[in-house]
Coordinates of C-alpha atoms in Angstrom, one line a residue:
Chain A
M1256 CA -11.9 -16.1 5.8
S1257 CA -8.5 -14.8 4.4
F1258 CA -5.9 -17.4 3.2
E1259 CA -3.3 -17.3 6.2
I1260 CA -0.8 -19.7 4.5
I1261 CA 1.5 -19.8 7.4
S1262 CA -0.9 -20.7 10.6
M1263 CA -2.9 -23.3 7.9
S1264 CA 0.3 -25.0 7.1
S1265 CA 2.1 -25.2 11.0
A1266 CA -1.5 -26.7 12.0
L1267 CA -1.4 -29.4 9.5
M1268 CA 2.5 -30.3 9.5
E1269 CA 3.0 -29.8 13.0
K1270 CA 2.0 -33.9 14.1
Q1271 CA 3.4 -35.6 11.1
A1272 CA 6.9 -33.8 11.7
V1273 CA 7.4 -34.8 15.6
T1274 CA 6.7 -38.2 14.7
E1275 CA 9.4 -38.3 11.9
I1276 CA 11.8 -36.1 14.0
E1277 CA 11.1 -39.2 16.8
K1278 CA 12.2 -41.5 14.1
C1279 CA 15.7 -41.0 13.9
N1280 CA 16.4 -41.7 17.7
D1281 CA 16.7 -44.9 16.4
F1282 CA 19.2 -43.9 13.7
T1283 CA 21.0 -41.4 16.4
A1284 CA 21.3 -44.1 19.2
Q1285 CA 24.1 -45.8 18.2
Y1286 CA 25.9 -42.4 18.3
G1287 CA 24.6 -41.9 22.0
L1288 CA 22.5 -39.0 20.9
T1289 CA 18.8 -39.4 21.7
L1290 CA 16.0 -36.6 21.8
S1291 CA 12.9 -36.5 24.4
H1292 CA 9.7 -35.6 23.0
Q1293 CA 9.4 -32.7 24.4
D1294 CA 13.5 -31.5 22.7
V1295 CA 10.9 -32.5 19.4
I1296 CA 8.2 -30.4 20.2
E1297 CA 10.7 -27.6 21.3
L1298 CA 12.5 -28.5 18.0
I1299 CA 9.3 -28.0 16.4
E1300 CA 8.7 -24.5 17.9
T1301 CA 12.3 -23.5 16.8
R1302 CA 11.7 -24.5 13.1
N1303 CA 8.4 -22.2 12.9
F1304 CA 10.5 -19.3 14.6
A1305 CA 12.9 -19.6 12.2
L1306 CA 10.4 -19.8 9.4
K1307 CA 8.4 -17.0 10.2
S1308 CA 11.6 -14.5 11.4
N1309 CA 13.1 -15.4 7.9
G1310 CA 10.0 -14.9 6.1
R1311 CA 9.5 -18.7 4.5
I1312 CA 6.9 -21.2 4.8
E1313 CA 7.5 -24.7 4.6
F1314 CA 5.5 -27.8 3.9
G1315 CA 7.3 -30.8 4.1
G1316 CA 8.8 -31.8 7.9
G1317 CA 12.4 -33.3 6.3
V1318 CA 15.1 -30.3 7.0
I1319 CA 15.6 -31.3 10.7
N1320 CA 15.6 -34.9 9.6
K1321 CA 18.3 -34.5 7.2
I1322 CA 20.5 -31.6 9.9
I1323 CA 20.2 -34.8 12.9
R1324 CA 21.2 -37.6 10.2
E1325 CA 24.1 -35.5 8.6
F1326 CA 25.2 -34.2 12.1
C1327 CA 24.5 -37.3 14.3
D1328 CA 28.3 -38.7 13.5
S1329 CA 30.0 -35.0 13.8
P1330 CA 32.6 -36.0 16.5
Y1331 CA 31.9 -32.3 18.2
L1332 CA 28.3 -33.7 19.2
T1333 CA 27.6 -35.0 22.6
M1334 CA 24.6 -35.8 24.4
D1335 CA 24.7 -32.4 26.7
N1336 CA 24.9 -30.6 23.4
Y1337 CA 22.6 -32.6 20.8
A1338 CA 19.4 -30.6 21.3
E1339 CA 21.1 -27.5 21.7
T1340 CA 22.9 -27.6 18.5
I1341 CA 20.4 -28.9 16.5
H1342 CA 18.4 -26.0 17.4
D1343 CA 21.2 -23.4 16.6
L1344 CA 21.6 -25.3 13.1
T1345 CA 17.9 -25.1 12.5
E1346 CA 18.2 -21.3 12.9
I1347 CA 21.1 -21.0 11.1
F1348 CA 19.8 -23.1 8.2
Y1349 CA 17.1 -20.9 7.5
F1350 CA 18.7 -18.1 7.7
Y1351 CA 21.2 -18.9 5.0
K1352 CA 18.6 -20.2 2.9
N1353 CA 17.6 -16.8 2.5
E1354 CA 20.8 -15.1 2.4
T1355 CA 22.0 -17.5 -0.5
L1356 CA 18.7 -16.4 -2.6
D1357 CA 18.1 -19.6 -2.2
L1358 CA 20.8 -20.7 -5.2
I1359 CA 21.6 -23.8 -2.8
S1360 CA 19.7 -26.6 -2.3
D1361 CA 19.2 -27.8 1.4
D1362 CA 21.3 -31.1 0.8
E1363 CA 23.8 -28.9 -0.5
L1364 CA 23.3 -26.4 2.5
I1365 CA 23.8 -28.9 5.3
E1366 CA 26.4 -30.7 3.1
F1367 CA 28.4 -27.7 3.3
M1368 CA 27.5 -26.9 7.1
K1369 CA 28.6 -30.5 8.6
N1370 CA 31.8 -30.5 6.5
R1371 CA 32.7 -26.1 8.3
F1372 CA 31.5 -27.6 11.5
D1373 CA 33.3 -30.8 11.9
G1374 CA 36.7 -28.9 9.4
R1375 CA 37.6 -25.5 10.2
C1376 CA 35.1 -24.3 12.6
Q1377 CA 36.0 -27.2 14.9
G1378 CA 32.7 -27.6 16.7
S1379 CA 32.3 -23.6 16.8
L1380 CA 28.5 -22.4 15.7
E1381 CA 29.7 -19.0 15.9
L1382 CA 32.5 -19.2 13.1
L1383 CA 30.3 -21.8 11.0
S1384 CA 27.2 -19.0 11.0
G1385 CA 29.6 -15.9 11.3
R1386 CA 32.4 -16.7 9.0
E1387 CA 32.0 -19.8 6.9
L1388 CA 28.3 -19.7 6.0
E1389 CA 28.8 -15.8 5.9
N1390 CA 31.6 -15.8 3.1
M1391 CA 29.7 -19.1 1.2
A1392 CA 26.2 -17.0 0.9
R1393 CA 28.7 -14.0 -0.4
N1394 CA 30.3 -16.4 -2.5
L1395 CA 27.0 -17.4 -4.1
R1396 CA 25.5 -14.0 -4.4
Y1397 CA 28.2 -12.8 -6.0
G1398 CA 28.5 -15.9 -8.8
Y1399 CA 31.4 -17.6 -7.2
A1400 CA 31.1 -21.1 -6.3
P1401 CA 30.7 -21.7 -2.3
N1402 CA 34.2 -22.7 -1.7
Y1403 CA 35.8 -20.2 -3.9
S1404 CA 38.4 -18.2 -1.7
V1405 CA 40.4 -15.1 -2.0
D1406 CA 43.3 -16.9 0.0
P1407 CA 44.0 -20.3 -1.6
E1408 CA 46.9 -20.7 1.0
R1409 CA 44.7 -21.0 3.7
D1410 CA 42.5 -23.4 2.1
K1411 CA 45.4 -25.5 1.8
E1412 CA 46.5 -25.3 5.1
D1413 CA 42.8 -26.1 6.6
E1414 CA 43.0 -29.3 4.0
N1415 CA 46.5 -30.4 5.9
E1416 CA 45.0 -29.6 9.1
Q1417 CA 42.4 -32.1 8.3
Y1418 CA 44.3 -35.3 8.6
Chain B
M582 CA -44.6 -15.1 -18.4
S583 CA -42.4 -15.5 -21.7
N584 CA -39.0 -14.9 -19.4
I585 CA -38.5 -16.7 -16.5
D586 CA -35.2 -16.0 -15.2
K587 CA -33.2 -18.5 -12.9
L588 CA -33.5 -17.0 -9.4
H589 CA -29.8 -17.3 -7.9
I590 CA -29.0 -17.4 -4.6
I591 CA -25.2 -15.8 -5.0
N592 CA -25.5 -12.2 -6.0
S593 CA -23.0 -12.1 -9.0
N594 CA -22.7 -8.2 -8.7
N595 CA -20.3 -9.0 -5.2
L596 CA -18.4 -11.0 -7.0
S597 CA -15.0 -9.9 -8.1
G598 CA -13.4 -10.0 -11.3
K599 CA -9.6 -9.9 -9.8
S600 CA -10.3 -12.6 -7.4
Y601 CA -13.1 -14.4 -8.5
F602 CA -12.2 -17.5 -6.3
T603 CA -11.9 -15.9 -2.9
S604 CA -14.9 -13.4 -3.5
I605 CA -17.2 -16.5 -4.5
L606 CA -16.1 -18.8 -1.4
Q607 CA -16.9 -15.2 0.9
E608 CA -20.6 -14.7 -0.9
A609 CA -21.0 -18.5 -0.5
Y610 CA -20.2 -18.5 3.3
N611 CA -22.2 -15.6 3.5
C612 CA -25.3 -16.7 1.7
G613 CA -24.9 -20.2 3.3
L614 CA -24.5 -22.6 0.8
L615 CA -20.9 -22.8 2.1
Y616 CA -19.9 -24.0 5.8
D617 CA -16.9 -23.4 7.8
S618 CA -16.3 -27.0 7.5
D619 CA -16.5 -26.5 3.9
I620 CA -14.5 -23.9 3.7
E621 CA -12.1 -25.4 5.6
D622 CA -11.8 -28.4 3.1
I623 CA -11.2 -26.2 0.6
H624 CA -8.4 -24.8 2.3
L625 CA -6.4 -27.5 2.9
R626 CA -7.3 -29.0 -0.6
C627 CA -5.7 -25.7 -1.8
L628 CA -3.2 -26.0 0.3
E629 CA -1.7 -29.7 -0.2
F630 CA -2.0 -28.4 -3.8
L631 CA 0.3 -25.5 -3.1
A632 CA 3.1 -27.7 -1.4
C633 CA 2.8 -29.2 -4.6
K634 CA 3.4 -27.0 -6.3
S635 CA 6.3 -25.2 -4.3
E636 CA 8.0 -28.2 -4.3
R637 CA 7.8 -28.7 -8.3
Y638 CA 9.2 -24.6 -8.0
N639 CA 12.0 -25.7 -6.1
C640 CA 12.6 -28.4 -8.4
G641 CA 12.2 -30.5 -5.4
R642 CA 16.1 -28.9 -4.1
S643 CA 14.3 -27.2 -1.3
S644 CA 11.8 -28.2 1.2
S645 CA 10.8 -24.2 2.0
I646 CA 10.1 -21.0 0.4
R647 CA 9.9 -17.6 0.7
V648 CA 6.3 -17.0 2.1
E649 CA 5.9 -13.7 -0.8
Q650 CA 6.8 -16.5 -3.7
A651 CA 3.9 -18.9 -1.6
E652 CA 1.7 -16.3 -1.5
S653 CA 2.2 -15.4 -4.9
I654 CA 2.0 -19.1 -6.5
M655 CA -1.0 -19.3 -4.1
K656 CA -2.8 -16.3 -5.8
S657 CA -1.9 -17.7 -9.1
I658 CA -3.5 -21.3 -8.4
F659 CA -6.7 -19.1 -7.0
Y660 CA -7.1 -17.1 -10.3
T661 CA -6.6 -19.9 -12.4
I662 CA -9.4 -21.9 -10.3
G663 CA -11.7 -18.6 -10.8
L664 CA -11.0 -18.4 -14.4
Y665 CA -12.6 -22.2 -15.0
L666 CA -15.4 -20.6 -12.0
K667 CA -16.2 -17.8 -14.1
S668 CA -16.7 -20.2 -17.6
L669 CA -19.3 -21.9 -15.5
P670 CA -23.3 -20.8 -16.6
D671 CA -23.5 -18.8 -13.0
A672 CA -21.9 -18.5 -9.5
D673 CA -24.6 -21.1 -8.2
S674 CA -23.1 -23.6 -10.3
A675 CA -19.6 -22.6 -9.6
V676 CA -20.0 -22.9 -5.6
S677 CA -21.5 -27.0 -6.4
E678 CA -18.6 -27.3 -8.9
L679 CA -16.2 -26.1 -5.7
K680 CA -17.5 -28.6 -3.1
T681 CA -17.4 -31.8 -5.2
A682 CA -14.4 -31.4 -7.5
I683 CA -10.9 -32.3 -7.0
I684 CA -8.8 -29.2 -7.1
T685 CA -6.2 -29.8 -9.1
E686 CA -9.0 -30.7 -12.2
M687 CA -10.6 -27.6 -11.6
Y688 CA -7.0 -26.0 -11.8
E689 CA -5.9 -27.7 -15.4
K690 CA -9.4 -26.7 -16.5
G691 CA -8.2 -23.4 -15.4
R692 CA -5.2 -23.8 -17.4
R693 CA -6.7 -24.9 -20.5
L694 CA -8.6 -21.5 -20.6
I695 CA -5.5 -19.7 -19.8
K696 CA -4.1 -21.2 -23.4
T697 CA -7.2 -20.5 -24.8
K698 CA -7.4 -16.6 -23.8
L699 CA -3.4 -16.3 -24.6
H700 CA -4.0 -17.3 -28.3
T701 CA -6.8 -14.8 -28.4
A702 CA -4.5 -12.0 -27.0
K703 CA -2.1 -12.6 -29.4
H704 CA -4.1 -12.5 -32.1
L705 CA -5.6 -9.6 -30.9
Y706 CA -2.1 -7.9 -30.2
I707 CA -1.2 -8.9 -34.0
L708 CA -4.6 -7.3 -35.4
V709 CA -4.1 -3.8 -32.9
Q710 CA -0.4 -3.5 -34.5
E711 CA -2.1 -3.7 -37.7
N712 CA -4.3 -1.4 -37.1
K713 CA -2.0 0.9 -35.3
L714 CA -2.6 4.4 -35.1
D715 CA -0.3 6.7 -37.0
T716 CA 0.5 9.2 -34.2
I717 CA 3.4 11.1 -32.4
N718 CA 2.0 10.6 -28.7
Y719 CA 4.4 8.6 -27.4
T720 CA 3.0 6.5 -24.5
Y721 CA 0.6 5.1 -27.2
N722 CA 3.6 3.8 -29.4
A723 CA 6.0 2.5 -26.8
T724 CA 2.5 0.7 -25.5
V725 CA 1.6 -0.8 -28.4
N726 CA 5.0 -2.0 -29.4
D727 CA 6.8 -5.0 -28.6
E728 CA 8.2 -3.2 -25.2
G729 CA 4.8 -2.3 -24.2
I730 CA 2.1 -4.9 -24.4
G731 CA 4.3 -7.2 -26.7
S732 CA 6.8 -8.0 -23.2
F733 CA 3.3 -9.5 -21.7
F734 CA 4.2 -12.6 -24.0
K735 CA 7.8 -13.4 -23.7
L736 CA 7.4 -12.5 -19.4
Y737 CA 3.8 -14.1 -18.8
N738 CA 4.2 -16.8 -16.9
P739 CA 1.0 -18.9 -16.0
E740 CA 2.8 -21.7 -14.4
Y741 CA 3.6 -19.8 -11.0
E742 CA 2.0 -15.7 -11.7
A743 CA -1.1 -16.3 -14.0
H744 CA -2.5 -13.1 -12.1
E745 CA 0.4 -11.1 -13.0
I746 CA 0.7 -8.5 -15.7
P747 CA 4.3 -8.8 -16.8
A748 CA 4.1 -5.6 -19.5
S749 CA 4.6 -1.8 -19.4
I750 CA 0.9 -0.7 -20.0
D751 CA 1.2 3.6 -19.4
Y752 CA -2.2 4.2 -22.5
Q753 CA -4.9 5.1 -20.8
L754 CA -8.3 3.8 -22.6
C755 CA -11.7 5.9 -22.9
N756 CA -12.9 2.7 -20.9
P757 CA -10.4 1.1 -18.4
V758 CA -10.0 -2.0 -17.4
N759 CA -10.3 -2.4 -14.0
D760 CA -12.0 -5.6 -12.3
L761 CA -9.6 -8.3 -13.9
A762 CA -5.8 -9.6 -14.1
G763 CA -3.5 -11.4 -15.9
V764 CA -4.3 -12.9 -19.3
E765 CA -7.9 -11.8 -18.7
Y766 CA -7.0 -7.9 -18.5
I767 CA -4.8 -7.9 -22.1
Q768 CA -7.4 -9.3 -23.4
K769 CA -10.0 -7.3 -22.2
Y770 CA -7.2 -4.3 -22.5
L771 CA -6.6 -5.3 -26.6
E772 CA -10.1 -5.5 -27.6
N773 CA -10.9 -2.4 -26.4
L774 CA -7.6 -0.6 -28.0
L775 CA -8.3 -2.4 -31.4
L776 CA -12.0 -0.7 -31.1
E777 CA -10.6 2.7 -30.4
N778 CA -8.1 1.6 -33.0
E779 CA -10.8 1.0 -35.7
F780 CA -13.0 4.2 -34.6
C781 CA -9.9 6.6 -35.0
S782 CA -8.5 4.7 -38.1
R783 CA -11.8 6.4 -40.1
F784 CA -10.5 9.9 -40.0
N785 CA -7.3 10.8 -41.6
A786 CA -4.2 10.7 -39.3
E787 CA -3.1 14.1 -40.4
D788 CA -7.2 15.7 -39.0
I789 CA -6.1 13.9 -35.5
H790 CA -2.8 15.3 -35.2
H791 CA -4.4 19.1 -35.8
L792 CA -7.0 18.1 -33.3
L793 CA -4.7 17.1 -30.6
C794 CA -2.2 20.1 -31.5
S795 CA -4.8 22.5 -31.1
Y796 CA -5.5 20.2 -27.8
D797 CA -2.1 20.9 -26.6
K798 CA 1.3 21.4 -28.5
G799 CA 2.8 19.3 -26.2
Y800 CA 0.6 15.9 -26.9
K801 CA 2.9 13.8 -27.9
D802 CA 4.7 13.8 -24.2
L803 CA 0.7 13.5 -22.5
L804 CA -1.1 10.7 -20.9
I805 CA -3.8 11.2 -22.9
N806 CA -6.6 8.9 -24.8
I807 CA -6.8 9.6 -28.4
F808 CA -10.2 8.2 -29.0
E809 CA -11.8 10.4 -26.2
H810 CA -11.0 13.6 -28.3
V811 CA -11.5 12.4 -31.9
L812 CA -14.8 11.2 -30.2
T813 CA -15.7 14.4 -28.4
A814 CA -14.4 16.4 -31.7
A815 CA -17.1 14.0 -33.7
L816 CA -20.1 14.8 -31.6
G817 CA -19.0 18.6 -31.8
C818 CA -19.2 18.2 -35.3
V819 CA -22.5 16.6 -35.3
L820 CA -24.0 19.2 -32.8
A821 CA -22.5 22.3 -34.9
K822 CA -23.7 20.7 -38.0
R823 CA -20.5 20.1 -39.7
S824 CA -19.4 17.2 -41.6
V825 CA -17.7 14.3 -38.7
L826 CA -14.9 13.4 -41.0
K827 CA -12.5 16.3 -41.5
L828 CA -13.2 16.7 -37.6
D829 CA -13.1 20.6 -38.7
I830 CA -15.2 22.9 -36.4
T831 CA -14.4 27.0 -36.0
D832 CA -13.9 28.7 -33.0
K833 CA -17.0 30.7 -34.0
E834 CA -19.1 27.7 -34.6
I835 CA -17.9 26.6 -31.3
Q836 CA -18.7 30.0 -29.6
R837 CA -22.2 29.7 -31.3
L838 CA -22.5 26.3 -29.7
S839 CA -21.9 26.8 -26.6
Y840 CA -24.6 30.0 -26.8
E841 CA -26.9 27.1 -27.7
L842 CA -26.5 24.4 -25.4
S843 CA -26.4 26.8 -22.6
K844 CA -29.8 27.2 -23.1
D845 CA -31.0 23.6 -22.7
N846 CA -31.5 21.5 -19.4
D847 CA -29.1 18.4 -18.4
N848 CA -30.9 16.0 -19.6
T849 CA -32.1 17.6 -22.9
L850 CA -28.4 18.1 -23.1
A851 CA -27.7 14.4 -22.8
V852 CA -30.5 13.7 -25.2
R853 CA -28.8 15.9 -27.8
I854 CA -25.8 14.6 -27.2
S855 CA -27.1 10.6 -27.4
K856 CA -28.4 11.7 -31.3
A857 CA -25.2 13.0 -31.9
S858 CA -23.6 10.0 -31.4
E859 CA -25.9 8.2 -33.5
K860 CA -25.3 10.5 -36.2
V861 CA -21.8 10.2 -36.2
L862 CA -22.2 6.4 -36.3
E863 CA -24.4 6.9 -39.2
E864 CA -22.1 9.2 -41.1
L865 CA -18.8 7.1 -40.5
N866 CA -21.3 4.0 -41.5
V867 CA -20.1 2.3 -38.0
T868 CA -21.8 -1.3 -38.6
N869 CA -19.5 -3.1 -36.2
I870 CA -22.0 -3.7 -32.9
S871 CA -18.8 -4.5 -30.8
L872 CA -17.4 -0.9 -31.7
R873 CA -21.4 0.8 -31.7
T874 CA -21.8 -0.8 -28.0
Y875 CA -18.2 0.6 -26.9
I876 CA -19.6 4.4 -27.8
E877 CA -22.1 3.8 -26.0
K878 CA -20.2 3.0 -23.0
S879 CA -18.3 5.9 -23.2
L880 CA -20.5 8.3 -23.9
P881 CA -21.7 9.1 -20.3
K882 CA -18.6 10.3 -19.4
I883 CA -17.9 12.3 -22.4
T884 CA -21.5 13.8 -21.9
V885 CA -20.4 15.1 -18.0
S886 CA -17.4 16.5 -19.4
I887 CA -19.2 18.5 -22.3
I888 CA -22.5 19.7 -19.9
H889 CA -19.7 20.7 -17.1
A890 CA -18.0 22.3 -19.9
V891 CA -21.8 24.5 -21.2
R892 CA -22.4 25.2 -17.8
I893 CA -19.0 26.9 -16.6
N894 CA -18.9 28.3 -20.3
T895 CA -15.7 26.9 -21.5
L896 CA -16.6 25.0 -24.4
G897 CA -13.6 25.9 -26.3
Q898 CA -11.6 23.8 -24.0
T899 CA -14.1 20.9 -24.9
F900 CA -14.5 21.1 -28.4
V901 CA -11.0 22.3 -29.9
A902 CA -11.0 24.0 -33.3
P903 CA -8.1 22.3 -34.8
V904 CA -5.0 23.9 -35.8
N905 CA -1.9 23.0 -38.7
L906 CA 0.3 24.6 -36.8
N907 CA 3.1 23.6 -40.2
L908 CA 0.9 26.8 -41.8
K909 CA 2.3 29.5 -39.0
P910 CA 4.5 31.7 -40.5
K911 CA 7.9 30.3 -39.0
I912 CA 11.0 32.1 -38.4
Q913 CA 14.5 31.1 -38.5
F914 CA 17.1 32.6 -36.2
L915 CA 20.9 32.6 -37.5
P916 CA 23.3 33.3 -34.6
G917 CA 26.1 34.1 -36.4
E918 CA 29.7 33.4 -36.7
K919 CA 31.5 32.8 -33.7
M920 CA 35.0 35.2 -33.0
D921 CA 38.3 33.6 -32.9
D922 CA 39.4 31.5 -30.0
K923 CA 42.4 33.2 -29.1
K924 CA 40.2 36.1 -29.3
Y925 CA 37.5 34.9 -27.3
R926 CA 39.8 33.6 -24.3
K927 CA 41.7 37.4 -24.3
L928 CA 37.7 39.0 -24.4
I929 CA 36.9 36.4 -21.1
N930 CA 39.9 36.9 -19.2
E931 CA 39.6 40.7 -19.1
L932 CA 36.1 39.7 -18.4
L933 CA 37.1 37.8 -15.6
I934 CA 39.5 40.1 -14.0
C935 CA 37.3 43.6 -14.4
R936 CA 35.9 45.3 -11.5
Y937 CA 33.1 47.5 -12.9
S938 CA 29.9 46.6 -14.3
S939 CA 30.3 49.2 -16.0
D940 CA 33.4 48.0 -18.0
K941 CA 32.3 44.9 -18.5
L942 CA 29.2 46.1 -20.4
A943 CA 31.5 48.3 -22.5
L944 CA 34.1 45.6 -22.9
I945 CA 31.2 43.2 -24.6
K946 CA 29.6 45.6 -26.5
E947 CA 32.9 46.3 -28.3
N948 CA 33.7 42.6 -29.1
V949 CA 30.8 40.7 -29.2
K950 CA 29.3 41.3 -32.9
S951 CA 27.4 38.2 -32.8
F952 CA 24.1 36.0 -30.8
S953 CA 26.4 33.1 -30.6
D954 CA 29.3 34.8 -28.9
M955 CA 26.9 36.6 -26.9
E956 CA 25.7 33.4 -25.8
D957 CA 29.0 31.8 -24.7
V958 CA 29.7 35.3 -22.6
L959 CA 26.5 34.7 -20.6
L960 CA 27.5 31.4 -19.9
D961 CA 31.4 31.7 -19.2
A962 CA 31.9 35.1 -17.7
H963 CA 30.8 34.7 -14.2
L964 CA 28.3 37.9 -14.7
S965 CA 26.4 39.1 -11.8
G966 CA 22.5 38.8 -12.0
E967 CA 22.2 42.1 -12.5
E968 CA 25.1 42.3 -15.0
I969 CA 23.2 39.6 -17.0
T970 CA 19.7 41.6 -17.2
S971 CA 21.4 44.6 -17.9
L972 CA 23.0 42.6 -21.1
F973 CA 19.2 41.3 -21.6
D974 CA 18.3 45.1 -22.1
I975 CA 20.0 45.7 -25.0
L976 CA 18.8 42.3 -26.5
G977 CA 15.6 42.6 -28.9
D978 CA 12.5 40.2 -29.0
V979 CA 13.9 37.9 -30.9
E980 CA 17.3 37.6 -29.1
I981 CA 15.5 36.9 -26.1
A982 CA 13.4 34.6 -27.2
A983 CA 15.7 32.3 -29.0
L984 CA 17.6 32.3 -25.6
I985 CA 14.7 31.0 -23.5
K986 CA 14.1 28.5 -26.6
R987 CA 17.8 27.4 -26.2
H988 CA 17.3 28.0 -22.7
P989 CA 14.2 26.9 -21.2
F990 CA 14.0 27.6 -17.4
K991 CA 14.3 24.2 -15.3
S992 CA 13.4 23.2 -11.7
D993 CA 16.1 22.7 -9.4
I994 CA 15.6 19.1 -9.4
Q995 CA 15.6 19.4 -13.2
A996 CA 18.6 21.6 -13.6
V997 CA 20.8 19.3 -11.3
D998 CA 22.9 18.2 -13.8
L999 CA 23.5 21.9 -15.7
S1000 CA 26.2 23.7 -15.1
E1001 CA 26.3 26.9 -12.6
G1002 CA 26.8 29.1 -15.7
E1003 CA 23.7 27.7 -17.4
Q1004 CA 21.7 27.4 -14.1
A1005 CA 22.8 31.2 -13.5
L1006 CA 21.6 32.1 -17.3
Q1007 CA 18.3 30.4 -17.3
L1008 CA 17.1 31.8 -13.6
S1009 CA 18.2 35.2 -14.8
L1010 CA 16.1 34.8 -17.9
K1011 CA 13.0 33.8 -16.3
R1012 CA 13.4 36.5 -14.0
Y1013 CA 13.8 39.5 -16.8
F1014 CA 11.0 37.4 -18.5
D1015 CA 8.7 37.5 -15.1
Q1016 CA 9.2 41.5 -14.7
L1017 CA 8.3 42.3 -19.0
A1018 CA 4.6 43.8 -19.7
T1019 CA 2.4 41.4 -20.6
D1020 CA 2.1 42.3 -24.0
R1021 CA 6.0 41.8 -24.4
Q1022 CA 5.7 38.6 -22.7
E1023 CA 2.9 37.8 -25.4
T1024 CA 5.1 38.7 -28.3
I1025 CA 8.4 36.9 -27.4
L1026 CA 6.1 33.5 -26.5
E1027 CA 4.8 33.8 -30.1
I1028 CA 8.3 34.5 -31.6
V1029 CA 9.8 31.4 -29.4
D1030 CA 6.4 29.2 -30.9
R1031 CA 8.0 30.0 -34.2
L1032 CA 11.2 29.8 -34.0
I1033 CA 12.9 26.7 -35.7
D1034 CA 14.8 24.1 -34.2
D1035 CA 18.4 24.2 -34.4

């Protein structure tokens, strides 16, 4: 009769989360991106797995929605890689919530991920996770701003590339 | 028929003081007062509340939280609700409250109780500081000051960590607080400490110091309970028909008492000790009922140790005759003038290149005229173990005692920061001392005790 917070929460919240994510299809359809009911269930499973493996617990179902709404206008997302990318982004998101010691809010982290994914990483999840977020997390842990860089020249080049 | 007690379904002895909420759920479930559906409902209501608290904890910036943090917040919620449930007349009413009341309301009532208890604890802390004992015991002082219990009032977080005790409390009470957490623990600890202080303050601080010195000269660094020693000594005084106030009992009286008590069986001894405690209270004019109860509660522990000591004939270690260390004659050791630096360097260089031990010894005997220089040579000249032992042979008991006092032997772990020369000297000194005759060892140790610190 012990209180198992994780098992209690996941059972309760899942149904609500599925409905919420399915609702996002109305918004993402304009970009030619939609998720099937099966995709949504798998996304929830990924989220639960990511939460468990990172030792976290979530009470609302908002993060996947936020990721979808932020990333749906990315030029690097197509219907072919949409579901898979959202899976990876969800895992990356929870991993870096821990790595940043919760010093950054959900919205800020998702916004940072989107900027770098569309910018420097040009749609590469490996670069996003292994380089950009890694640097950002290190900066935060050492008390710098998330965008701090020891090589400002490179930053300028990157900014130019975006135009 | 005058006393009709209400029959309770829940056995309050099975409830935990630390985690009252979860234990009452368990007990109510076991007794059939709550069913699976009730438990599930309570769990869900708690979870909803946890979600609210977590959001507030994250200031709405994050939808997820670390599991350990969530567990800590949940424990804090349980603790707070448990505190409220404890305040109800009995466990059965607590269960009916659980079934019907809203979690947030119970939580808010618990928070109000925490606030009250925190105020009480703060007041008790001020009282404890006012009747604080004048002692050199480190643990006692470190616990009573602002860095000890005082830090609790700065760091306690009733919002998210109500069940924690963020304070450094090393001083052990005679009746330890075992089954409480958070502010309840601090309140009970301070109450007990206040009573212990009140009892001890009836004696002269110097008498307590002499008593504890006799228990162990190094009591300053020991994790001991002062009250327990004072109460035991007071009981000893009454049993030996001495005045309690001075805690003054002699070795002869202890011996006589040991002989006398050894004739009694355990029950008779326990009765004698209990009567002695009443006499102590009477002589000290203790009228405070809480203090009387506290002493009664402490008595079984002390009684067991006295009976045990009587049976194995070691009463002299339970009742100790106070000693005034200041009355023992002291020895002031003057190590003498150091030789000129230039001359010393020349001597060390000669010793370092000298091949034969006999020559080294001759050189030292010829040039070293003071204890200070001898000590430096022992540290700097890279002498072998045998050479150091030969040098020790020419020293008297006082010099050896002075060396032991200045270079006490330390284990490998403690000696990790010491220089190589210092380690070699300490090791050789220990080996030399160990192979001395027992009576010479005793003489040297006595001199060590009497030497005045530099």
